[in-house]
Amino acid sequence: MLLTISTTHEPATDLGYLLYKNPARAQSFDLSFGRAHVVYPEATAARCTAALLLDVDPVALARGEKGAGAPLEPYVNDRPYVASSFLSVAIAQVFGSALSGRSKERPELAETPIPLEARISVLPCRGGEELLRRLFEPLGYEVVAERHALDPAFPEWGESRYFTVSLSRTTRLSELLRHLYVLVPVLDDAKHYYVGEDEVEKLLRQGEDWLARHPERELVARRYLRHRTSLTRSALARLTAEEEGTDPDAAAEARDAEEQQAEERIGLNEQRLGAVAAALRASGAKRVVDLGCGEGRLLRVLLQDREFQEILGMDVSVRSLEIARGRLRLETLPPKQKERIRLIHGSLMYRDPRVAGYDAAAVVEVIEHLDAPRLRAFERVLFEFARPATVVMTTPNREYNETWESLPAGAFRHKDHRFEWTRAEFRQWAEAVAERFGYSVRFLPVGPEDPERGAPTQMGVFSRE
Ligand code: SAH
């Protein structure tokens, strides 16, 4: 298995400083699965190439096998010859400082985008060249891929999933290494070790600053975490939070301070919760889910009503969920009560079987936190996949803002709001969504109504037809 990294940034031999490996010397390292060698096939001021050669020991690998599969499988496989999660481990161990962007001798260079080309001699691509491009091109790489036949002597056998790949881009070395670290095992779609919670941390650390915005982040997380659904979900929820640009916890918290103050004067919060609970009750729902439950205000109201036999709260903010847990005194509830309620960490951006099949869903003061592309995703997640019989949704009525003395004209009630809709805008959106997914919708004002501007909160109650 061979990975080469080349640069033409002069003096190119400075690549040795970034990698902490002297171009004049060949070096070898013992790893748990074999040996890694670093050599420089070329090292001039104009162009320098470092080669990482992995010598994966199939016998050492076979020793770790549990004896599953065909008898010779542990010995006869592609692992020693292809780029896989072994390469990621080797990058972390042999080029650890470069991966984290540190350089004692050339700190500025480590921070500087330089022309780089990575070549991987054999990269298994489950998903073919198309996926290879979908993964690297959005990151700005020029991708050249050469596909290998299954057996060159027998072209009729067709193509293999193995490619020789070249990736070129002007970027920081640490970025290139982080992209390879994450995406090589994703393309290979296999991992040589058990994947647990700490893999989520690794993914988020090496994916920082790029994965959250990557169009294939779902596939990346799923494959990287070896299709372990709960880990994938947790990673995606945290990525969503990162991408939202604001710390989700901070956003949820800030709401308390600003928005609540303004609203408290008219007791709007209480009225809203009362109205939502009433609509849920009227629907006859027994099992309800509160999406974007925040600190659990609605959950507390629902818990007091025995009609609701099963209550689920979901939020993307871990901190809010912790606060909710405390406020609801979940730990000290009598067992009968405790059984009725659960809190889960998740995101409204991804379909999630845990929130499917409920009688009703509440989405209270959440949609205005979602920007347009996320709102589109959310519509499907809620109305197509979760598909509760009833959805009770609230959002601010922008028209009412003018009656708020403390609110500067044109301002939103909260700085994390992506929009605030007039009654006509909410109605238009809600009716289109209802129509698209086979629901009907009616609208109700919540809070003191102004004859012209309506009520401060607008509520839509959707019923599945
Ligand atoms: N429903 C609560 C909280 C409203 S504030 C109440 O009325 O008090 C908006 C909440 O939506 C925050 O808790 C925020 O963390 C959550 N949220 C924002 N984006 C989300 C997403 N993509 N998935 C799940 N929750 C989200």
PDB file of C-alpha atoms in Angstrom, residues 237-392:
ATOM      1  CA  ALA A 237     -26.777  15.778  15.257  1.00  0.00           C
ATOM      2  CA  ARG A 238     -23.539  17.320  16.408  1.00  0.00           C
ATOM      3  CA  LEU A 239     -22.502  18.146  12.859  1.00  0.00           C
ATOM      4  CA  THR A 240     -25.821  19.881  12.281  1.00  0.00           C
ATOM      5  CA  ALA A 241     -25.206  21.898  15.374  1.00  0.00           C
ATOM      6  CA  GLU A 242     -21.751  22.831  14.132  1.00  0.00           C
ATOM      7  CA  GLU A 243     -23.007  23.785  10.713  1.00  0.00           C
ATOM      8  CA  GLU A 244     -25.745  25.938  12.097  1.00  0.00           C
ATOM      9  CA  GLY A 245     -22.869  28.280  12.804  1.00  0.00           C
ATOM     10  CA  THR A 246     -24.059  28.963  16.282  1.00  0.00           C
ATOM     11  CA  ASP A 247     -23.508  26.740  19.220  1.00  0.00           C
ATOM     12  CA  PRO A 248     -26.928  25.093  19.532  1.00  0.00           C
ATOM     13  CA  ASP A 249     -26.661  25.225  23.267  1.00  0.00           C
ATOM     14  CA  ALA A 250     -25.894  28.914  23.235  1.00  0.00           C
ATOM     15  CA  ALA A 251     -28.768  29.569  20.859  1.00  0.00           C
ATOM     16  CA  ALA A 252     -31.197  27.714  23.051  1.00  0.00           C
ATOM     17  CA  GLU A 253     -29.915  29.519  26.099  1.00  0.00           C
ATOM     18  CA  ALA A 254     -29.999  32.973  24.576  1.00  0.00           C
ATOM     19  CA  ARG A 255     -33.649  32.426  23.851  1.00  0.00           C
ATOM     20  CA  ASP A 256     -34.263  32.343  27.547  1.00  0.00           C
ATOM     21  CA  ALA A 257     -32.757  35.708  28.144  1.00  0.00           C
ATOM     22  CA  GLU A 258     -34.011  37.828  25.267  1.00  0.00           C
ATOM     23  CA  GLU A 259     -37.101  36.317  23.853  1.00  0.00           C
ATOM     24  CA  GLN A 260     -38.541  35.251  27.138  1.00  0.00           C
ATOM     25  CA  GLN A 261     -38.198  38.652  28.730  1.00  0.00           C
ATOM     26  CA  ALA A 262     -40.244  40.273  26.020  1.00  0.00           C
ATOM     27  CA  GLU A 263     -42.760  37.491  26.015  1.00  0.00           C
ATOM     28  CA  GLU A 264     -43.126  37.152  29.729  1.00  0.00           C
ATOM     29  CA  ARG A 265     -44.776  40.475  30.084  1.00  0.00           C
ATOM     30  CA  ILE A 266     -47.809  39.090  28.374  1.00  0.00           C
ATOM     31  CA  GLY A 267     -47.429  35.562  29.762  1.00  0.00           C
ATOM     32  CA  LEU A 268     -47.088  34.365  26.214  1.00  0.00           C
ATOM     33  CA  ASN A 269     -45.043  31.351  27.086  1.00  0.00           C
ATOM     34  CA  GLU A 270     -47.738  29.953  29.369  1.00  0.00           C
ATOM     35  CA  GLN A 271     -50.444  30.686  26.858  1.00  0.00           C
ATOM     36  CA  ARG A 272     -48.516  29.000  24.086  1.00  0.00           C
ATOM     37  CA  LEU A 273     -47.889  25.860  26.113  1.00  0.00           C
ATOM     38  CA  GLY A 274     -51.531  25.818  27.158  1.00  0.00           C
ATOM     39  CA  ALA A 275     -52.697  26.158  23.565  1.00  0.00           C
ATOM     40  CA  VAL A 276     -50.348  23.446  22.295  1.00  0.00           C
ATOM     41  CA  ALA A 277     -51.308  21.046  25.088  1.00  0.00           C
ATOM     42  CA  ALA A 278     -54.982  21.714  24.408  1.00  0.00           C
ATOM     43  CA  ALA A 279     -54.578  20.995  20.704  1.00  0.00           C
ATOM     44  CA  LEU A 280     -52.716  17.772  21.486  1.00  0.00           C
ATOM     45  CA  ARG A 281     -55.427  16.734  23.933  1.00  0.00           C
ATOM     46  CA  ALA A 282     -58.184  17.527  21.441  1.00  0.00           C
ATOM     47  CA  SER A 283     -56.499  15.263  18.882  1.00  0.00           C
ATOM     48  CA  GLY A 284     -56.906  12.350  21.268  1.00  0.00           C
ATOM     49  CA  ALA A 285     -53.176  11.589  21.124  1.00  0.00           C
ATOM     50  CA  LYS A 286     -51.773   9.136  23.658  1.00  0.00           C
ATOM     51  CA  ARG A 287     -48.219   9.028  22.426  1.00  0.00           C
ATOM     52  CA  VAL A 288     -46.635  12.395  21.705  1.00  0.00           C
ATOM     53  CA  VAL A 289     -43.225  13.626  20.669  1.00  0.00           C
ATOM     54  CA  ASP A 290     -41.914  17.143  21.280  1.00  0.00           C
ATOM     55  CA  LEU A 291     -39.435  17.960  18.533  1.00  0.00           C
ATOM     56  CA  GLY A 292     -36.923  20.631  19.527  1.00  0.00           C
ATOM     57  CA  CYS A 293     -38.114  20.265  23.116  1.00  0.00           C
ATOM     58  CA  GLY A 294     -35.439  22.623  24.433  1.00  0.00           C
ATOM     59  CA  GLU A 295     -35.419  22.776  28.192  1.00  0.00           C
ATOM     60  CA  GLY A 296     -38.582  20.770  28.488  1.00  0.00           C
ATOM     61  CA  ARG A 297     -41.247  23.395  29.211  1.00  0.00           C
ATOM     62  CA  LEU A 298     -43.914  21.641  27.192  1.00  0.00           C
ATOM     63  CA  LEU A 299     -42.801  18.234  28.424  1.00  0.00           C
ATOM     64  CA  ARG A 300     -43.520  19.328  31.976  1.00  0.00           C
ATOM     65  CA  VAL A 301     -47.065  20.327  31.067  1.00  0.00           C
ATOM     66  CA  LEU A 302     -47.627  17.072  29.192  1.00  0.00           C
ATOM     67  CA  LEU A 303     -46.290  15.000  32.052  1.00  0.00           C
ATOM     68  CA  GLN A 304     -48.945  16.441  34.338  1.00  0.00           C
ATOM     69  CA  ASP A 305     -51.702  15.131  32.108  1.00  0.00           C
ATOM     70  CA  ARG A 306     -52.380  11.410  32.372  1.00  0.00           C
ATOM     71  CA  GLU A 307     -53.984  11.401  28.923  1.00  0.00           C
ATOM     72  CA  PHE A 308     -50.493  11.369  27.494  1.00  0.00           C
ATOM     73  CA  GLN A 309     -49.222   7.890  28.153  1.00  0.00           C
ATOM     74  CA  GLU A 310     -45.944   8.135  26.341  1.00  0.00           C
ATOM     75  CA  ILE A 311     -43.922  11.326  25.910  1.00  0.00           C
ATOM     76  CA  LEU A 312     -40.710  11.732  23.961  1.00  0.00           C
ATOM     77  CA  GLY A 313     -38.580  14.886  23.898  1.00  0.00           C
ATOM     78  CA  MET A 314     -35.948  15.384  21.224  1.00  0.00           C
ATOM     79  CA  ASP A 315     -33.428  18.170  20.740  1.00  0.00           C
ATOM     80  CA  VAL A 316     -30.130  18.793  18.984  1.00  0.00           C
ATOM     81  CA  SER A 317     -28.696  20.596  21.986  1.00  0.00           C
ATOM     82  CA  VAL A 318     -27.191  18.283  24.558  1.00  0.00           C
ATOM     83  CA  ARG A 319     -27.048  21.049  27.099  1.00  0.00           C
ATOM     84  CA  SER A 320     -30.753  21.851  26.752  1.00  0.00           C
ATOM     85  CA  LEU A 321     -31.543  18.186  27.238  1.00  0.00           C
ATOM     86  CA  GLU A 322     -29.514  18.158  30.426  1.00  0.00           C
ATOM     87  CA  ILE A 323     -31.385  21.175  31.714  1.00  0.00           C
ATOM     88  CA  ALA A 324     -34.664  19.498  30.767  1.00  0.00           C
ATOM     89  CA  ARG A 325     -33.624  16.380  32.639  1.00  0.00           C
ATOM     90  CA  GLY A 326     -32.978  18.467  35.746  1.00  0.00           C
ATOM     91  CA  ARG A 327     -36.154  20.536  35.485  1.00  0.00           C
ATOM     92  CA  LEU A 328     -38.308  17.494  35.035  1.00  0.00           C
ATOM     93  CA  ARG A 329     -36.454  15.836  37.926  1.00  0.00           C
ATOM     94  CA  LEU A 330     -36.294  12.734  35.791  1.00  0.00           C
ATOM     95  CA  GLU A 331     -33.948  10.982  38.169  1.00  0.00           C
ATOM     96  CA  THR A 332     -36.292  11.225  41.127  1.00  0.00           C
ATOM     97  CA  LEU A 333     -39.659  10.704  39.447  1.00  0.00           C
ATOM     98  CA  PRO A 334     -41.696   7.763  40.742  1.00  0.00           C
ATOM     99  CA  PRO A 335     -41.192   4.781  38.413  1.00  0.00           C
ATOM    100  CA  LYS A 336     -44.727   4.981  36.969  1.00  0.00           C
ATOM    101  CA  GLN A 337     -44.132   8.573  35.887  1.00  0.00           C
ATOM    102  CA  LYS A 338     -40.605   7.989  34.737  1.00  0.00           C
ATOM    103  CA  GLU A 339     -41.751   5.238  32.406  1.00  0.00           C
ATOM    104  CA  ARG A 340     -43.907   7.716  30.512  1.00  0.00           C
ATOM    105  CA  ILE A 341     -41.152  10.051  29.428  1.00  0.00           C
ATOM    106  CA  ARG A 342     -37.905   9.839  27.510  1.00  0.00           C
ATOM    107  CA  LEU A 343     -35.414  12.374  26.206  1.00  0.00           C
ATOM    108  CA  ILE A 344     -33.285  11.748  23.159  1.00  0.00           C
ATOM    109  CA  HIS A 345     -30.552  13.622  21.361  1.00  0.00           C
ATOM    110  CA  GLY A 346     -31.227  13.984  17.667  1.00  0.00           C
ATOM    111  CA  SER A 347     -31.711  16.325  14.789  1.00  0.00           C
ATOM    112  CA  LEU A 348     -34.732  17.316  12.777  1.00  0.00           C
ATOM    113  CA  MET A 349     -32.587  17.251   9.672  1.00  0.00           C
ATOM    114  CA  TYR A 350     -32.372  13.497   9.463  1.00  0.00           C
ATOM    115  CA  ARG A 351     -35.024  10.847   9.233  1.00  0.00           C
ATOM    116  CA  ASP A 352     -35.053   9.064  12.503  1.00  0.00           C
ATOM    117  CA  PRO A 353     -37.119   5.940  13.202  1.00  0.00           C
ATOM    118  CA  ARG A 354     -37.125   6.805  16.907  1.00  0.00           C
ATOM    119  CA  VAL A 355     -39.583   9.645  16.278  1.00  0.00           C
ATOM    120  CA  ALA A 356     -41.795   7.727  13.836  1.00  0.00           C
ATOM    121  CA  GLY A 357     -45.157   6.233  14.690  1.00  0.00           C
ATOM    122  CA  TYR A 358     -46.310   8.759  17.313  1.00  0.00           C
ATOM    123  CA  ASP A 359     -49.908   9.929  17.473  1.00  0.00           C
ATOM    124  CA  ALA A 360     -48.880  13.559  17.576  1.00  0.00           C
ATOM    125  CA  ALA A 361     -45.824  15.786  17.317  1.00  0.00           C
ATOM    126  CA  ALA A 362     -45.341  19.249  18.779  1.00  0.00           C
ATOM    127  CA  VAL A 363     -42.876  21.601  17.111  1.00  0.00           C
ATOM    128  CA  VAL A 364     -42.934  24.691  19.261  1.00  0.00           C
ATOM    129  CA  GLU A 365     -40.933  27.761  18.246  1.00  0.00           C
ATOM    130  CA  VAL A 366     -38.457  25.693  16.283  1.00  0.00           C
ATOM    131  CA  ILE A 367     -38.988  26.190  12.537  1.00  0.00           C
ATOM    132  CA  GLU A 368     -37.840  29.810  12.628  1.00  0.00           C
ATOM    133  CA  HIS A 369     -34.415  28.493  13.688  1.00  0.00           C
ATOM    134  CA  LEU A 370     -34.043  26.523  10.443  1.00  0.00           C
ATOM    135  CA  ASP A 371     -32.786  28.168   7.281  1.00  0.00           C
ATOM    136  CA  ALA A 372     -34.370  27.429   3.917  1.00  0.00           C
ATOM    137  CA  PRO A 373     -32.514  24.231   2.869  1.00  0.00           C
ATOM    138  CA  ARG A 374     -32.957  22.782   6.365  1.00  0.00           C
ATOM    139  CA  LEU A 375     -36.606  23.633   6.394  1.00  0.00           C
ATOM    140  CA  ARG A 376     -36.973  21.568   3.206  1.00  0.00           C
ATOM    141  CA  ALA A 377     -35.267  18.577   4.844  1.00  0.00           C
ATOM    142  CA  PHE A 378     -37.317  19.016   7.998  1.00  0.00           C
ATOM    143  CA  GLU A 379     -40.584  18.951   6.025  1.00  0.00           C
ATOM    144  CA  ARG A 380     -39.818  15.461   4.753  1.00  0.00           C
ATOM    145  CA  VAL A 381     -38.412  14.203   8.043  1.00  0.00           C
ATOM    146  CA  LEU A 382     -41.596  15.207   9.843  1.00  0.00           C
ATOM    147  CA  PHE A 383     -44.416  14.779   7.361  1.00  0.00           C
ATOM    148  CA  GLU A 384     -43.069  11.974   5.205  1.00  0.00           C
ATOM    149  CA  PHE A 385     -41.036   9.792   7.577  1.00  0.00           C
ATOM    150  CA  ALA A 386     -42.184  10.485  11.148  1.00  0.00           C
ATOM    151  CA  ARG A 387     -45.735  11.010   9.855  1.00  0.00           C
ATOM    152  CA  PRO A 388     -47.721  11.508  13.058  1.00  0.00           C
ATOM    153  CA  ALA A 389     -51.503  11.787  12.780  1.00  0.00           C
ATOM    154  CA  THR A 390     -51.363  15.301  14.251  1.00  0.00           C
ATOM    155  CA  VAL A 391     -48.714  18.009  14.159  1.00  0.00           C
ATOM    156  CA  VAL A 392     -49.014  21.097  16.340  1.00  0.00           C
TER     157      VAL A 392
END
